[in-house]
mmCIF file of C-alpha atoms and ligand atoms in Angstrom:
data_model
loop_
_atom_site.group_PDB
_atom_site.id
_atom_site.type_symbol
_atom_site.label_atom_id
_atom_site.label_comp_id
_atom_site.label_asym_id
_atom_site.label_seq_id
_atom_site.Cartn_x
_atom_site.Cartn_y
_atom_site.Cartn_z
ATOM 1 C CA MET A 1 114.823 54.702 102.338
ATOM 2 C CA ILE A 2 111.105 55.108 101.907
ATOM 3 C CA GLN A 3 110.008 58.519 103.050
ATOM 4 C CA VAL A 4 106.577 59.531 104.239
ATOM 5 C CA ASN A 5 104.544 62.500 103.151
ATOM 6 C CA GLU A 6 105.308 64.627 106.196
ATOM 7 C CA ASN A 7 102.350 66.885 105.502
ATOM 8 C CA TYR A 8 100.228 64.228 107.207
ATOM 9 C CA SER A 9 101.887 65.094 110.511
ATOM 10 C CA LYS A 10 100.289 68.551 110.319
ATOM 11 C CA LEU A 11 96.817 66.994 110.469
ATOM 12 C CA LYS A 12 94.859 66.293 113.615
ATOM 13 C CA ALA A 13 95.345 62.616 114.515
ATOM 14 C CA SER A 14 91.991 61.503 113.115
ATOM 15 C CA TYR A 15 89.207 62.731 110.894
ATOM 16 C CA LEU A 16 86.393 64.505 112.773
ATOM 17 C CA PHE A 17 83.791 61.760 112.412
ATOM 18 C CA ALA A 18 86.332 59.061 113.257
ATOM 19 C CA ASP A 19 87.119 61.007 116.428
ATOM 20 C CA ILE A 20 83.448 61.167 117.363
ATOM 21 C CA ALA A 21 82.984 57.455 116.624
ATOM 22 C CA LYS A 22 85.823 56.679 119.050
ATOM 23 C CA ARG A 23 84.164 58.680 121.846
ATOM 24 C CA ILE A 24 80.852 56.923 121.224
ATOM 25 C CA LYS A 25 82.566 53.548 121.378
ATOM 26 C CA VAL A 26 84.130 54.372 124.749
ATOM 27 C CA PHE A 27 80.726 55.495 126.070
ATOM 28 C CA GLN A 28 78.991 52.367 124.776
ATOM 29 C CA THR A 29 81.612 50.113 126.322
ATOM 30 C CA THR A 30 81.205 51.865 129.666
ATOM 31 C CA TYR A 31 77.396 52.068 129.546
ATOM 32 C CA PRO A 32 76.250 49.205 127.311
ATOM 33 C CA HIS A 33 72.634 49.468 128.523
ATOM 34 C CA LYS A 34 72.132 53.140 127.627
ATOM 35 C CA PRO A 35 70.666 53.377 124.122
ATOM 36 C CA ILE A 36 72.222 56.123 122.026
ATOM 37 C CA ILE A 37 70.415 58.209 119.394
ATOM 38 C CA ARG A 38 72.676 59.514 116.636
ATOM 39 C CA LEU A 39 72.095 62.998 115.288
ATOM 40 C CA GLY A 40 75.794 63.396 114.533
ATOM 41 C CA ILE A 41 77.209 62.349 111.168
ATOM 42 C CA GLY A 42 74.856 63.184 108.323
ATOM 43 C CA ASP A 43 73.984 59.624 107.442
ATOM 44 C CA VAL A 44 70.528 58.900 106.067
ATOM 45 C CA THR A 45 68.223 56.426 107.795
ATOM 46 C CA GLU A 46 65.235 56.071 105.441
ATOM 47 C CA PRO A 47 65.319 53.295 102.824
ATOM 48 C CA LEU A 48 66.031 54.002 99.168
ATOM 49 C CA PRO A 49 63.045 55.332 97.207
ATOM 50 C CA PRO A 50 60.988 52.434 95.750
ATOM 51 C CA VAL A 51 61.809 53.571 92.169
ATOM 52 C CA CYS A 52 65.504 53.018 92.945
ATOM 53 C CA ILE A 53 64.847 49.575 94.404
ATOM 54 C CA GLN A 54 62.894 48.608 91.297
ATOM 55 C CA ALA A 55 65.641 49.934 89.001
ATOM 56 C CA LEU A 56 68.259 48.007 91.013
ATOM 57 C CA HIS A 57 66.288 44.747 90.667
ATOM 58 C CA GLU A 58 65.859 45.235 86.931
ATOM 59 C CA ALA A 59 69.544 46.073 86.463
ATOM 60 C CA VAL A 60 70.596 43.017 88.473
ATOM 61 C CA ASP A 61 68.446 40.875 86.187
ATOM 62 C CA GLU A 62 70.204 42.417 83.179
ATOM 63 C CA MET A 63 73.521 41.306 84.650
ATOM 64 C CA ALA A 64 72.235 37.719 84.692
ATOM 65 C CA SER A 65 72.047 37.331 80.938
ATOM 66 C CA ARG A 66 74.870 37.400 78.354
ATOM 67 C CA GLU A 67 72.849 39.715 76.038
ATOM 68 C CA THR A 68 72.369 42.436 78.635
ATOM 69 C CA PHE A 69 75.378 41.879 80.892
ATOM 70 C CA ARG A 70 77.694 44.902 81.395
ATOM 71 C CA GLY A 71 81.396 44.885 82.151
ATOM 72 C CA TYR A 72 83.440 48.086 82.385
ATOM 73 C CA GLY A 73 81.260 51.085 81.665
ATOM 74 C CA PRO A 74 82.350 54.551 80.536
ATOM 75 C CA GLU A 75 84.470 56.041 83.356
ATOM 76 C CA GLN A 76 82.521 59.308 83.210
ATOM 77 C CA GLY A 77 79.179 57.542 83.590
ATOM 78 C CA TYR A 78 76.541 56.077 81.295
ATOM 79 C CA ASP A 79 74.865 58.503 78.901
ATOM 80 C CA PHE A 80 71.404 57.669 80.267
ATOM 81 C CA LEU A 81 72.409 59.085 83.674
ATOM 82 C CA ARG A 82 74.489 62.027 82.448
ATOM 83 C CA GLU A 83 71.671 63.105 80.118
ATOM 84 C CA ALA A 84 69.054 62.853 82.875
ATOM 85 C CA ILE A 85 71.241 64.917 85.235
ATOM 86 C CA ALA A 86 71.929 67.626 82.640
ATOM 87 C CA LYS A 87 68.266 67.925 81.719
ATOM 88 C CA HIS A 88 66.602 67.773 85.157
ATOM 89 C CA ASP A 89 69.207 69.243 87.513
ATOM 90 C CA PHE A 90 70.554 71.998 85.282
ATOM 91 C CA GLN A 91 68.756 72.792 82.015
ATOM 92 C CA ALA A 92 65.374 72.735 83.799
ATOM 93 C CA ARG A 93 66.713 75.534 86.052
ATOM 94 C CA GLY A 94 68.070 77.570 83.151
ATOM 95 C CA ALA A 95 71.674 76.440 83.753
ATOM 96 C CA ASP A 96 73.519 75.779 80.515
ATOM 97 C CA ILE A 97 75.177 72.441 81.313
ATOM 98 C CA SER A 98 75.472 69.570 78.859
ATOM 99 C CA ALA A 99 75.654 65.828 79.546
ATOM 100 C CA ASP A 100 79.316 65.585 78.537
ATOM 101 C CA GLU A 101 80.245 68.116 81.233
ATOM 102 C CA ILE A 102 79.084 65.701 83.931
ATOM 103 C CA PHE A 103 81.445 63.164 85.511
ATOM 104 C CA VAL A 104 79.669 60.462 87.503
ATOM 105 C CA SER A 105 81.612 59.214 90.517
ATOM 106 C CA ASP A 106 81.249 57.303 93.769
ATOM 107 C CA GLY A 107 81.039 60.323 96.054
ATOM 108 C CA ALA A 108 81.261 64.073 96.457
ATOM 109 C CA LYS A 109 83.652 63.603 99.380
ATOM 110 C CA CYS A 110 86.104 61.816 97.061
ATOM 111 C CA ASP A 111 85.599 64.351 94.264
ATOM 112 C CA THR A 112 86.080 67.413 96.472
ATOM 113 C CA GLY A 113 89.173 65.720 97.883
ATOM 114 C CA ASN A 114 90.578 64.621 94.530
ATOM 115 C CA ILE A 115 89.935 67.721 92.456
ATOM 116 C CA GLN A 116 92.788 69.663 94.071
ATOM 117 C CA GLU A 117 95.351 67.533 92.258
ATOM 118 C CA LEU A 118 94.577 69.560 89.108
ATOM 119 C CA PHE A 119 95.959 72.707 90.686
ATOM 120 C CA GLY A 120 99.433 74.040 91.352
ATOM 121 C CA ALA A 121 101.156 73.380 94.658
ATOM 122 C CA LYS A 122 101.247 77.069 95.541
ATOM 123 C CA VAL A 123 97.718 78.224 94.772
ATOM 124 C CA LYS A 124 96.220 80.513 97.387
ATOM 125 C CA ILE A 125 93.133 78.950 98.901
ATOM 126 C CA ALA A 126 90.175 80.544 100.650
ATOM 127 C CA VAL A 127 87.965 78.429 102.898
ATOM 128 C CA PRO A 128 85.021 79.469 104.994
ATOM 129 C CA ASP A 129 85.220 78.746 108.709
ATOM 130 C CA PRO A 130 83.301 76.699 109.851
ATOM 131 C CA VAL A 131 83.757 74.304 106.949
ATOM 132 C CA TYR A 132 83.403 70.650 105.882
ATOM 133 C CA PRO A 133 86.818 69.317 107.003
ATOM 134 C CA VAL A 134 87.590 67.457 103.765
ATOM 135 C CA TYR A 135 88.374 70.674 101.854
ATOM 136 C CA VAL A 136 91.056 71.710 104.330
ATOM 137 C CA ASP A 137 92.484 68.294 105.229
ATOM 138 C CA THR A 138 93.046 67.260 101.607
ATOM 139 C CA ASN A 139 94.993 70.449 100.912
ATOM 140 C CA VAL A 140 97.034 69.887 104.066
ATOM 141 C CA MET A 141 97.867 66.393 102.784
ATOM 142 C CA ALA A 142 98.931 67.904 99.453
ATOM 143 C CA GLY A 143 101.293 70.339 101.173
ATOM 144 C CA ARG A 144 99.426 73.558 100.401
ATOM 145 C CA THR A 145 99.483 74.765 104.007
ATOM 146 C CA GLY A 146 101.873 75.384 106.835
ATOM 147 C CA LYS A 147 101.391 74.149 110.381
ATOM 148 C CA ASN A 148 98.219 74.352 112.388
ATOM 149 C CA THR A 149 98.427 76.955 115.130
ATOM 150 C CA ASN A 150 95.436 77.597 117.376
ATOM 151 C CA GLY A 151 93.092 75.785 115.017
ATOM 152 C CA ARG A 152 94.199 77.456 111.787
ATOM 153 C CA TYR A 153 96.620 76.349 109.093
ATOM 154 C CA ALA A 154 99.220 78.850 107.944
ATOM 155 C CA GLY A 155 98.819 79.844 104.318
ATOM 156 C CA LEU A 156 95.032 79.500 104.067
ATOM 157 C CA VAL A 157 92.728 82.492 103.814
ATOM 158 C CA TYR A 158 89.900 81.878 106.269
ATOM 159 C CA LEU A 159 86.525 83.464 105.610
ATOM 160 C CA ASP A 160 84.751 83.927 108.910
ATOM 161 C CA GLY A 161 81.200 82.628 109.097
ATOM 162 C CA THR A 162 79.483 84.518 111.870
ATOM 163 C CA VAL A 163 76.041 85.215 113.266
ATOM 164 C CA GLU A 164 76.409 88.738 111.812
ATOM 165 C CA ASN A 165 76.944 87.563 108.215
ATOM 166 C CA GLY A 166 74.429 84.728 108.585
ATOM 167 C CA PHE A 167 77.298 82.249 108.002
ATOM 168 C CA VAL A 168 77.584 83.400 104.376
ATOM 169 C CA PRO A 169 81.000 85.084 104.130
ATOM 170 C CA ALA A 170 81.569 87.739 101.475
ATOM 171 C CA PRO A 171 84.568 87.530 99.084
ATOM 172 C CA PRO A 172 87.852 88.579 100.716
ATOM 173 C CA LYS A 173 89.559 91.912 100.009
ATOM 174 C CA GLU A 174 92.728 90.158 98.822
ATOM 175 C CA PRO A 175 92.985 88.031 95.640
ATOM 176 C CA VAL A 176 92.931 84.224 96.042
ATOM 177 C CA ASP A 177 93.097 81.446 93.421
ATOM 178 C CA LEU A 178 90.828 78.709 94.723
ATOM 179 C CA ILE A 179 87.646 79.129 96.758
ATOM 180 C CA TYR A 180 85.582 76.452 98.483
ATOM 181 C CA LEU A 181 81.884 77.233 98.883
ATOM 182 C CA CYS A 182 79.131 74.904 100.093
ATOM 183 C CA PHE A 183 75.434 75.830 99.934
ATOM 184 C CA PRO A 184 73.164 74.746 101.548
ATOM 185 C CA ASN A 185 76.010 74.780 103.965
ATOM 186 C CA ASN A 186 77.476 71.908 105.853
ATOM 187 C CA PRO A 187 77.704 72.461 108.834
ATOM 188 C CA THR A 188 75.599 75.594 109.376
ATOM 189 C CA GLY A 189 72.621 74.913 107.108
ATOM 190 C CA ALA A 190 72.863 78.488 105.744
ATOM 191 C CA VAL A 191 71.881 79.149 102.138
ATOM 192 C CA ALA A 192 73.285 81.779 99.754
ATOM 193 C CA THR A 193 71.050 84.123 97.788
ATOM 194 C CA LYS A 194 71.427 84.834 94.087
ATOM 195 C CA GLU A 195 72.991 88.226 94.925
ATOM 196 C CA GLN A 196 75.555 86.648 97.260
ATOM 197 C CA LEU A 197 76.566 84.025 94.697
ATOM 198 C CA THR A 198 76.679 86.679 91.974
ATOM 199 C CA ALA A 199 79.224 88.594 94.082
ATOM 200 C CA TRP A 200 81.350 85.444 94.368
ATOM 201 C CA VAL A 201 81.214 84.786 90.625
ATOM 202 C CA ALA A 202 82.191 88.418 89.895
ATOM 203 C CA TYR A 203 85.105 88.135 92.360
ATOM 204 C CA ALA A 204 86.315 84.855 90.821
ATOM 205 C CA ARG A 205 86.170 86.205 87.274
ATOM 206 C CA LYS A 206 87.980 89.403 88.242
ATOM 207 C CA ASN A 207 90.774 87.460 89.968
ATOM 208 C CA LYS A 208 90.955 84.549 87.483
ATOM 209 C CA ALA A 209 90.086 82.362 90.456
ATOM 210 C CA LEU A 210 88.091 79.143 90.594
ATOM 211 C CA ILE A 211 85.112 78.368 92.822
ATOM 212 C CA LEU A 212 84.651 74.770 93.988
ATOM 213 C CA PHE A 213 80.929 74.730 94.732
ATOM 214 C CA ASP A 214 79.621 71.858 96.847
ATOM 215 C CA ALA A 215 75.869 71.545 96.311
ATOM 216 C CA ALA A 216 75.419 68.117 97.915
ATOM 217 C CA TYR A 217 72.411 69.391 99.892
ATOM 218 C CA GLU A 218 70.605 71.337 97.135
ATOM 219 C CA ALA A 219 67.570 69.032 97.200
ATOM 220 C CA PHE A 220 66.714 70.395 100.667
ATOM 221 C CA ILE A 221 66.201 73.954 99.386
ATOM 222 C CA ARG A 222 62.574 74.973 99.836
ATOM 223 C CA THR A 223 62.773 78.783 99.867
ATOM 224 C CA PRO A 224 61.850 80.044 96.395
ATOM 225 C CA GLY A 225 64.552 82.051 94.609
ATOM 226 C CA ILE A 226 67.526 80.392 96.348
ATOM 227 C CA PRO A 227 69.827 79.018 93.598
ATOM 228 C CA HIS A 228 70.242 75.237 93.571
ATOM 229 C CA SER A 229 73.335 75.450 91.374
ATOM 230 C CA ILE A 230 76.184 77.941 90.948
ATOM 231 C CA PHE A 231 75.502 77.580 87.205
ATOM 232 C CA GLU A 232 72.240 79.479 87.679
ATOM 233 C CA ILE A 233 74.527 82.510 88.037
ATOM 234 C CA GLU A 234 75.643 84.183 84.822
ATOM 235 C CA GLY A 235 79.355 83.780 84.151
ATOM 236 C CA ALA A 236 79.777 80.767 86.468
ATOM 237 C CA ARG A 237 80.671 78.492 83.556
ATOM 238 C CA GLU A 238 83.956 80.418 83.338
ATOM 239 C CA CYS A 239 84.883 80.138 87.010
ATOM 240 C CA ALA A 240 83.200 77.223 88.816
ATOM 241 C CA ILE A 241 83.117 73.483 89.306
ATOM 242 C CA GLU A 242 80.094 71.969 91.055
ATOM 243 C CA PHE A 243 79.857 68.819 93.170
ATOM 244 C CA ARG A 244 76.588 66.962 93.659
ATOM 245 C CA SER A 245 75.639 63.726 95.330
ATOM 246 C CA PHE A 246 72.798 61.223 95.440
ATOM 247 C CA SER A 247 73.738 60.457 99.078
ATOM 248 C CA LYS A 248 71.516 62.932 100.845
ATOM 249 C CA THR A 249 69.129 63.485 97.919
ATOM 250 C CA ALA A 250 68.094 59.875 97.481
ATOM 251 C CA GLY A 251 69.589 57.984 100.425
ATOM 252 C CA PHE A 252 72.710 56.743 98.595
ATOM 253 C CA THR A 253 75.247 57.118 101.448
ATOM 254 C CA GLY A 254 75.791 53.365 101.383
ATOM 255 C CA THR A 255 74.919 52.831 97.711
ATOM 256 C CA ARG A 256 77.431 55.450 96.449
ATOM 257 C CA CYS A 257 76.806 57.711 93.483
ATOM 258 C CA ALA A 258 77.636 61.363 92.889
ATOM 259 C CA PHE A 259 78.804 63.646 90.108
ATOM 260 C CA THR A 260 80.989 66.623 89.354
ATOM 261 C CA VAL A 261 80.248 69.262 86.731
ATOM 262 C CA ILE A 262 83.187 70.755 84.848
ATOM 263 C CA PRO A 263 82.147 73.180 82.099
ATOM 264 C CA LYS A 264 84.186 73.059 78.934
ATOM 265 C CA ASP A 265 84.811 76.838 79.135
ATOM 266 C CA LEU A 266 86.723 76.474 82.377
ATOM 267 C CA VAL A 267 90.466 77.158 82.348
ATOM 268 C CA ALA A 268 93.352 77.388 84.781
ATOM 269 C CA TYR A 269 96.731 78.901 83.931
ATOM 270 C CA THR A 270 100.332 77.795 83.542
ATOM 271 C CA LYS A 271 103.096 79.717 85.328
ATOM 272 C CA LYS A 272 103.529 81.704 82.129
ATOM 273 C CA GLY A 273 99.827 82.587 82.114
ATOM 274 C CA GLU A 274 98.778 80.272 79.274
ATOM 275 C CA LYS A 275 95.227 78.953 79.493
ATOM 276 C CA VAL A 276 94.723 75.237 80.105
ATOM 277 C CA PRO A 277 91.167 73.846 79.907
ATOM 278 C CA LEU A 278 90.222 71.811 82.989
ATOM 279 C CA HIS A 279 87.625 69.525 81.348
ATOM 280 C CA PRO A 280 90.246 67.477 79.421
ATOM 281 C CA MET A 281 92.469 67.377 82.505
ATOM 282 C CA TRP A 282 89.712 65.931 84.693
ATOM 283 C CA THR A 283 88.810 63.518 81.871
ATOM 284 C CA ARG A 284 92.431 62.360 81.880
ATOM 285 C CA ARG A 285 92.467 62.016 85.664
ATOM 286 C CA HIS A 286 89.077 60.277 85.878
ATOM 287 C CA THR A 287 89.819 57.780 83.095
ATOM 288 C CA THR A 288 93.257 57.029 84.555
ATOM 289 C CA LYS A 289 92.270 56.579 88.189
ATOM 290 C CA PHE A 290 88.627 55.511 88.150
ATOM 291 C CA ASN A 291 86.678 52.714 86.493
ATOM 292 C CA GLY A 292 83.204 54.099 86.856
ATOM 293 C CA VAL A 293 80.232 53.590 89.166
ATOM 294 C CA SER A 294 78.544 50.216 88.741
ATOM 295 C CA TYR A 295 75.813 49.946 86.120
ATOM 296 C CA ILE A 296 73.194 48.831 88.610
ATOM 297 C CA VAL A 297 73.834 51.824 90.866
ATOM 298 C CA GLN A 298 73.685 54.266 87.946
ATOM 299 C CA ARG A 299 70.339 52.768 86.919
ATOM 300 C CA ALA A 300 69.081 53.325 90.465
ATOM 301 C CA ALA A 301 70.322 56.927 90.404
ATOM 302 C CA ALA A 302 68.674 57.623 87.042
ATOM 303 C CA ALA A 303 65.329 56.424 88.437
ATOM 304 C CA ILE A 304 65.008 59.516 90.642
ATOM 305 C CA TYR A 305 64.552 61.694 87.534
ATOM 306 C CA THR A 306 61.262 60.066 86.546
ATOM 307 C CA LYS A 307 58.034 61.789 87.594
ATOM 308 C CA GLU A 308 57.424 59.166 90.274
ATOM 309 C CA GLY A 309 61.099 59.281 91.326
ATOM 310 C CA LYS A 310 60.904 63.035 91.879
ATOM 311 C CA ARG A 311 57.764 62.613 93.969
ATOM 312 C CA GLN A 312 59.355 59.928 96.143
ATOM 313 C CA VAL A 313 62.555 61.934 96.681
ATOM 314 C CA LYS A 314 60.573 65.014 97.675
ATOM 315 C CA LYS A 315 58.595 62.959 100.179
ATOM 316 C CA ILE A 316 61.749 61.657 101.908
ATOM 317 C CA ILE A 317 63.375 65.080 102.024
ATOM 318 C CA ASP A 318 60.183 66.674 103.348
ATOM 319 C CA PHE A 319 60.264 64.026 106.055
ATOM 320 C CA TYR A 320 63.839 64.956 107.113
ATOM 321 C CA LEU A 321 62.933 68.656 106.966
ATOM 322 C CA GLY A 322 60.043 67.812 109.317
ATOM 323 C CA ASN A 323 62.630 66.383 111.724
ATOM 324 C CA GLY A 324 64.658 69.594 111.342
ATOM 325 C CA LYS A 325 61.628 71.643 112.378
ATOM 326 C CA ILE A 326 61.164 69.540 115.523
ATOM 327 C CA ILE A 327 64.858 69.918 116.439
ATOM 328 C CA ARG A 328 64.854 73.689 115.886
ATOM 329 C CA LYS A 329 61.686 74.135 117.908
ATOM 330 C CA ALA A 330 63.067 72.119 120.820
ATOM 331 C CA PHE A 331 66.327 74.082 121.015
ATOM 332 C CA ALA A 332 64.538 77.416 120.586
ATOM 333 C CA LYS A 333 62.171 76.493 123.430
ATOM 334 C CA ALA A 334 65.169 75.618 125.609
ATOM 335 C CA GLY A 335 66.613 79.104 124.960
ATOM 336 C CA TYR A 336 69.163 78.360 122.235
ATOM 337 C CA ASP A 337 69.315 80.281 118.941
ATOM 338 C CA CYS A 338 69.603 78.177 115.828
ATOM 339 C CA ILE A 339 69.772 78.475 112.081
ATOM 340 C CA GLY A 340 69.445 75.829 109.360
ATOM 341 C CA GLY A 341 67.146 72.830 109.340
ATOM 342 C CA ASP A 342 64.754 74.546 106.913
ATOM 343 C CA ASN A 343 66.666 74.464 103.598
ATOM 344 C CA SER A 344 69.128 71.899 104.867
ATOM 345 C CA PRO A 345 69.253 68.754 106.989
ATOM 346 C CA TYR A 346 71.510 70.429 109.572
ATOM 347 C CA VAL A 347 70.500 72.632 112.491
ATOM 348 C CA TRP A 348 73.303 74.879 113.776
ATOM 349 C CA VAL A 349 72.811 75.710 117.423
ATOM 350 C CA ASN A 350 74.501 78.470 119.420
ATOM 351 C CA VAL A 351 75.276 76.857 122.777
ATOM 352 C CA ASN A 352 75.291 80.134 124.701
ATOM 353 C CA GLY A 353 78.988 80.528 125.403
ATOM 354 C CA LYS A 354 79.702 76.885 126.223
ATOM 355 C CA LYS A 355 82.502 74.936 124.523
ATOM 356 C CA SER A 356 81.141 72.743 121.774
ATOM 357 C CA TRP A 357 83.037 69.564 122.791
ATOM 358 C CA ASP A 358 81.787 70.052 126.395
ATOM 359 C CA PHE A 359 78.266 70.290 125.040
ATOM 360 C CA PHE A 360 78.880 67.148 122.986
ATOM 361 C CA ASP A 361 79.969 65.282 126.139
ATOM 362 C CA LYS A 362 77.022 66.638 128.126
ATOM 363 C CA LEU A 363 74.457 65.484 125.553
ATOM 364 C CA LEU A 364 76.171 62.115 125.185
ATOM 365 C CA HIS A 365 76.309 61.479 128.934
ATOM 366 C CA ASP A 366 73.077 63.132 130.102
ATOM 367 C CA ALA A 367 70.809 62.450 127.111
ATOM 368 C CA GLN A 368 72.616 59.694 125.188
ATOM 369 C CA VAL A 369 72.259 61.794 122.061
ATOM 370 C CA VAL A 370 75.156 62.243 119.638
ATOM 371 C CA ILE A 371 75.562 65.590 117.880
ATOM 372 C CA THR A 372 78.592 67.099 116.121
ATOM 373 C CA PRO A 373 80.629 69.739 117.965
ATOM 374 C CA GLY A 374 80.931 72.907 115.900
ATOM 375 C CA ALA A 375 84.609 73.261 116.799
ATOM 376 C CA GLY A 376 85.268 70.177 114.667
ATOM 377 C CA PHE A 377 84.468 72.315 111.611
ATOM 378 C CA GLY A 378 86.927 75.089 112.447
ATOM 379 C CA LYS A 379 87.769 77.757 114.959
ATOM 380 C CA ASP A 380 84.627 79.776 114.235
ATOM 381 C CA GLY A 381 82.531 76.687 114.963
ATOM 382 C CA GLU A 382 83.481 76.890 118.648
ATOM 383 C CA GLY A 383 80.416 77.643 120.740
ATOM 384 C CA PHE A 384 78.071 75.883 118.309
ATOM 385 C CA ILE A 385 76.866 72.350 117.686
ATOM 386 C CA ARG A 386 75.485 70.756 114.532
ATOM 387 C CA VAL A 387 72.404 68.573 114.888
ATOM 388 C CA SER A 388 71.480 66.312 111.998
ATOM 389 C CA SER A 389 67.866 65.718 110.943
ATOM 390 C CA PHE A 390 68.674 62.300 109.536
ATOM 391 C CA ASN A 391 66.859 59.790 111.711
ATOM 392 C CA SER A 392 63.435 58.239 112.222
ATOM 393 C CA ARG A 393 60.648 60.479 113.569
ATOM 394 C CA GLU A 394 60.429 58.322 116.652
ATOM 395 C CA ASN A 395 64.144 58.736 117.399
ATOM 396 C CA VAL A 396 64.100 62.488 116.753
ATOM 397 C CA GLU A 397 61.122 62.978 119.063
ATOM 398 C CA GLU A 398 62.774 60.878 121.757
ATOM 399 C CA ALA A 399 66.100 62.680 121.269
ATOM 400 C CA VAL A 400 64.617 66.170 121.672
ATOM 401 C CA LYS A 401 62.696 65.031 124.773
ATOM 402 C CA ARG A 402 65.945 63.804 126.304
ATOM 403 C CA ILE A 403 67.862 66.927 125.220
ATOM 404 C CA VAL A 404 65.301 69.330 126.682
ATOM 405 C CA LYS A 405 65.352 67.366 129.949
ATOM 406 C CA ALA A 406 69.167 67.355 130.062
ATOM 407 C CA LEU A 407 69.378 71.113 129.414
HETATM 408 C C1 LIG B 1 78.638 65.019 107.475
HETATM 409 O O1 LIG B 1 78.090 64.551 108.471
HETATM 410 O O2 LIG B 1 79.192 66.120 107.463
HETATM 411 C C2 LIG B 1 78.598 64.224 106.231
HETATM 412 O O3 LIG B 1 77.859 63.075 106.386
HETATM 413 C C3 LIG B 1 79.923 63.857 105.822
HETATM 414 C C4 LIG B 1 79.957 63.453 104.399
HETATM 415 O O4 LIG B 1 78.999 63.587 103.648
HETATM 416 O O5 LIG B 1 81.033 63.009 104.020
#
């Protein structure tokens, strides 16, 4: 008799963004003539930077000739991309990361979800609340939690993100083994200072714990002095893995390319306390389960590291940050406190004591604007909404006009 993985029954019926998509569909079926503006899921709207388009065309042409055609590539990524990443994203910021510590993949969502298979079934996990749901749901699927009661899974250590701590929780008092951190944060848009990350690295080293650091939104950081990588912090090579993505940096949500950094110094432990390096384990996993990102897409990704590529990427991100400013201003004017939107594409709005799903429904029905209810990111997200800056200027201006009117 084939048995199911019963851990799935502990999950909410559908993934947050699938849930939202269903509600939108119902609304659209009922009111087909009311045009909706989407500031919900963080999906980019601007076209790929021209340097990427040019690199894609050239790579496609290479595939048309026997001499330059490529079949399977290295699972971890082509050297030209890994070297560009190591040099421009890390070494240029004083972070000691080499090309062979970078694993190119098709998405940070997949990598943050897959990485947990390297760890024991009983590791103690700390997650911030609110949090990107993938970190929690994938551990639920793997059986590392108990049931969900009142919005929280038994067995997890939740780190409360609050207005008081600026949505940057401090390390817990108790020891944990695995810690998920995301900065700039999804959903709150908060960023962590060097001092705050230094405290996390010190905690992880003291407790022989591992930090899974999601830096998918680092390209939005504009405040000087805010670290773009956990590896800018001394000692992080011994206690952290970092996830990055071209999705939000260069508009690759549909094109798919990302990478994970696993330093060679990094170890986890057997039950007996023997050290096991994680780099060879992830190499084994990646080469067994993944056949690499396509050559043409890796060429497109590498193009953003040229001088012109960097200029074009900055221009697009500045554009989204401009949208963020408009959204923040509109909510502030309407009497709602917000954070984020300045070093991140997300604005996190306090909805003044209202329930976040009620606010979602109100904006959908009264303004035909889709946002993401904070409660979808955890218990502490109740009373907040997340508004995404990813859209055209015209749509953002129209959306805030409608929102202000509806409020
Ligand atoms: C989000 O809206 O939180 C993101 O688009 C989800 C993702 O990157 O997977």
